[in-house]
Short mmCIF file of C-alpha atoms in Angstrom, two decimals:
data_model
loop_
_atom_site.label_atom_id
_atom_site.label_comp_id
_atom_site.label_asym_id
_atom_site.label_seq_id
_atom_site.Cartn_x
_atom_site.Cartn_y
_atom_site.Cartn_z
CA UNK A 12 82.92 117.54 95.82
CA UNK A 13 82.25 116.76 99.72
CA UNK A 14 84.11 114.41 101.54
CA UNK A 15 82.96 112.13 104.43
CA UNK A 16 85.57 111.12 106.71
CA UNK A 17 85.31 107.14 107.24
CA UNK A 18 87.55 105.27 109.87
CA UNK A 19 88.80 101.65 109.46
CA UNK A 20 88.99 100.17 112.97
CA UNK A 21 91.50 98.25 114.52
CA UNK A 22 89.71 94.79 114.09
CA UNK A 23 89.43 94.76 110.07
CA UNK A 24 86.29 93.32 107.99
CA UNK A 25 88.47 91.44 105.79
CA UNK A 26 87.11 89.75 102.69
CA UNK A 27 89.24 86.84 100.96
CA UNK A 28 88.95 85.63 97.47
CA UNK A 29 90.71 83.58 95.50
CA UNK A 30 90.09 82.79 91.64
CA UNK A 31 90.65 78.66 90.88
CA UNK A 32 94.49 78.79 90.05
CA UNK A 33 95.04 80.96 92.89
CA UNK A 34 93.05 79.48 96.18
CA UNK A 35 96.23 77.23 97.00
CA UNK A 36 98.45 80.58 97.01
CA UNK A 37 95.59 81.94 99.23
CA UNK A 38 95.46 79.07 101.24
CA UNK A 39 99.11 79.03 102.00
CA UNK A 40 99.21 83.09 102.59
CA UNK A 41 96.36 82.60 104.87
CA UNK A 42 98.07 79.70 107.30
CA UNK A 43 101.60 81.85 107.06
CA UNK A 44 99.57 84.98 108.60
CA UNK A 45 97.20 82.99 110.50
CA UNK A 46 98.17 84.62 113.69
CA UNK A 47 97.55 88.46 112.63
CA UNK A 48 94.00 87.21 110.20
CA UNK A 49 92.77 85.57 113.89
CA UNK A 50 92.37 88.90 115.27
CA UNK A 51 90.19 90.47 112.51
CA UNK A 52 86.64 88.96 110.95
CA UNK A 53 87.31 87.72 108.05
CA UNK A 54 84.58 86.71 104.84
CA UNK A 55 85.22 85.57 101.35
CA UNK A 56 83.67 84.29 98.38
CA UNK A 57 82.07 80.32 98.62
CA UNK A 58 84.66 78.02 97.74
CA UNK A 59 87.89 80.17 98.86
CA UNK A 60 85.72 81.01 102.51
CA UNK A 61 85.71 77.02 102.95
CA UNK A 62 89.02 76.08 101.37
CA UNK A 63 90.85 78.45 103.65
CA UNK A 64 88.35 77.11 107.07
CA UNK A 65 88.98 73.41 106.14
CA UNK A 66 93.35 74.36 105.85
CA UNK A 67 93.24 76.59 108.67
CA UNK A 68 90.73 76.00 110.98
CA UNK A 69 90.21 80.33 110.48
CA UNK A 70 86.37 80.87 110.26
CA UNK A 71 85.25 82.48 107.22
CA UNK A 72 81.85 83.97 106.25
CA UNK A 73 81.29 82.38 102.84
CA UNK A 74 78.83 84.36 100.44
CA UNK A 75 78.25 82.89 96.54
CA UNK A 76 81.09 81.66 94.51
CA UNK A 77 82.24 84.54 92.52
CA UNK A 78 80.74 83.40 89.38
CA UNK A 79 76.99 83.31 90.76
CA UNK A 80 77.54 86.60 92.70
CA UNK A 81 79.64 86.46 95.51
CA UNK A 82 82.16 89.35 94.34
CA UNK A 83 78.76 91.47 94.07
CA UNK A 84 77.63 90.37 97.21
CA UNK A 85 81.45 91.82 98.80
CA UNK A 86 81.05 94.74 96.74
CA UNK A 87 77.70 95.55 98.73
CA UNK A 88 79.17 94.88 101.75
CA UNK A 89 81.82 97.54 101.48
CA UNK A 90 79.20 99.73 100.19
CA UNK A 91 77.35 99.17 103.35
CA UNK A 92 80.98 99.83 105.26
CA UNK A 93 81.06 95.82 106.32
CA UNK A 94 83.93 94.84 104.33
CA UNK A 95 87.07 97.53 104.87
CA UNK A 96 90.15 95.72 103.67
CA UNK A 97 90.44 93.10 100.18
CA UNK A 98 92.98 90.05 99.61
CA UNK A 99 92.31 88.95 96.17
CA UNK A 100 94.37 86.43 94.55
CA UNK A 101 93.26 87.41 91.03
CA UNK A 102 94.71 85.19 88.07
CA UNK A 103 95.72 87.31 85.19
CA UNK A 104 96.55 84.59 82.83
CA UNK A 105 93.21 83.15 82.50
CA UNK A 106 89.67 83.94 81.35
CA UNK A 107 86.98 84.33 84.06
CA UNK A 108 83.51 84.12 83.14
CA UNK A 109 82.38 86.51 85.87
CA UNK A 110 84.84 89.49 84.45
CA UNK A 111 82.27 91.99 84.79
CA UNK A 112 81.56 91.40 88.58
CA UNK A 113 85.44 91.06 89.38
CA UNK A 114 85.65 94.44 87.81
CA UNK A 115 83.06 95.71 89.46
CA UNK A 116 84.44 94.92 92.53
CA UNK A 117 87.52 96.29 91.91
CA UNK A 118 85.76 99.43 90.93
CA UNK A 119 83.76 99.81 94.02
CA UNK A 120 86.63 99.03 96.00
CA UNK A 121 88.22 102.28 94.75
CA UNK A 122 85.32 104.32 94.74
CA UNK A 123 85.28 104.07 98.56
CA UNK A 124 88.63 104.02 98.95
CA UNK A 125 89.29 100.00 100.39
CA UNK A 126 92.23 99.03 100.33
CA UNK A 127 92.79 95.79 98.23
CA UNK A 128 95.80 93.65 97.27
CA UNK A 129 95.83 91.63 93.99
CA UNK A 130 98.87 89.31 94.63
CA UNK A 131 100.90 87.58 97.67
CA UNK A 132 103.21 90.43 97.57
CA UNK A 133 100.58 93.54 97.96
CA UNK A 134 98.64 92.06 100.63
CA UNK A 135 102.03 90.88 102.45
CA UNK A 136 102.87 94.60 102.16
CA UNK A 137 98.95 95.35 103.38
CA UNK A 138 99.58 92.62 106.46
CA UNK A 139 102.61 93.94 107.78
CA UNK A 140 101.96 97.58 107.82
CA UNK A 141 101.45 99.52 111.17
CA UNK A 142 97.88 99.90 110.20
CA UNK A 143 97.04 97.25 110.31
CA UNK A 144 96.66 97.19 114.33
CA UNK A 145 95.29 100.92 113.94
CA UNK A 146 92.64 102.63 113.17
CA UNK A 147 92.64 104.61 109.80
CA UNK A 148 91.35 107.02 108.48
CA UNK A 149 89.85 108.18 104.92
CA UNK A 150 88.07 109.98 102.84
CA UNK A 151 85.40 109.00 100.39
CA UNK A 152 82.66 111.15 98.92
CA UNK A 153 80.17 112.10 100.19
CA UNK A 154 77.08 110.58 97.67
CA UNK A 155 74.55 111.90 99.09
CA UNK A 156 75.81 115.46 98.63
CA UNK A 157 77.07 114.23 95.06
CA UNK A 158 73.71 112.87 94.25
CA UNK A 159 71.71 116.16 94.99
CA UNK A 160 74.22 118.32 92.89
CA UNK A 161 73.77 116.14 89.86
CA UNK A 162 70.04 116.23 90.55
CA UNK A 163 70.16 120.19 90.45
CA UNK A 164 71.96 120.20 87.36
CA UNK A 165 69.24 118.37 85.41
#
């Protein structure tokens, strides 16, 4: 398969999102980094974007609550190469009724190769590494190559 090369840029598209049990932990991760998260956009799903606005005073895009779409609607955006970087305070313990569209996201984030954090300690890893005041760069197939292979082969 093809590769494109794809670069992260310094400022990050950063998308925040926070299931129920978890928006205080992302809330309180959000005001202790507050001074690195000022310097990149930042977005997130409906009630986590305005949670962590209201405790921080950080602005953040809102989309749809994650159960009527707004992990689908970050998943297009880092199809579309607006959303380059994930914090997503998932909880493990507990059912979600949108399961499907958190995996999907998840899934999408590794198809093009985002880099996303599950829990405090990931993204404090994420937040403190050199690159995050770098560019980066990364490679992610190239689909449209991919698409006219498979087409070829049927």
């Amino acid at each position: 398969m093809e590769y494109l090369t794809l670069t992260i840029g310094k400022q990050k598209n950063i998308a925040l999102i926070a299931h129920d049990s978890k928006k205080h932990e992302m809330i309180d991760w959000c005001e202790a980094n507050k001074e690195i998260l000022k310097g990149h956009f930042l977005c997130g799903t409906g009630t986590t974007a305005r949670m962590i606005t209201e405790a921080t005073g950080l602005p953040v895009k809102g989309y749809n609550s994650g159960p009527l779409g707004g992990d689908q609607q970050i998943g297009a955006k880092i199809v579309e190469g607006r959303v380059d970087f994930v914090i997503f305070f998932s909880d493990p313990l507990t059912a979600q009724p949108h399961d499907p569209d958190v995996k999907a996201l998840l899934r999408i984030a590794q198809v093009y190769d985002i880099p996303i954090a599950n829990n405090k300690a990931t993204a404090d890893f994420m937040i403190t590494s050199p690159l995050m005041n770098a560019e980066y760069d990364h490679n992610v197939i190239n689909f449209h190559q991919n698409i006219k292979e498979r087409a070829s082969t049927l």
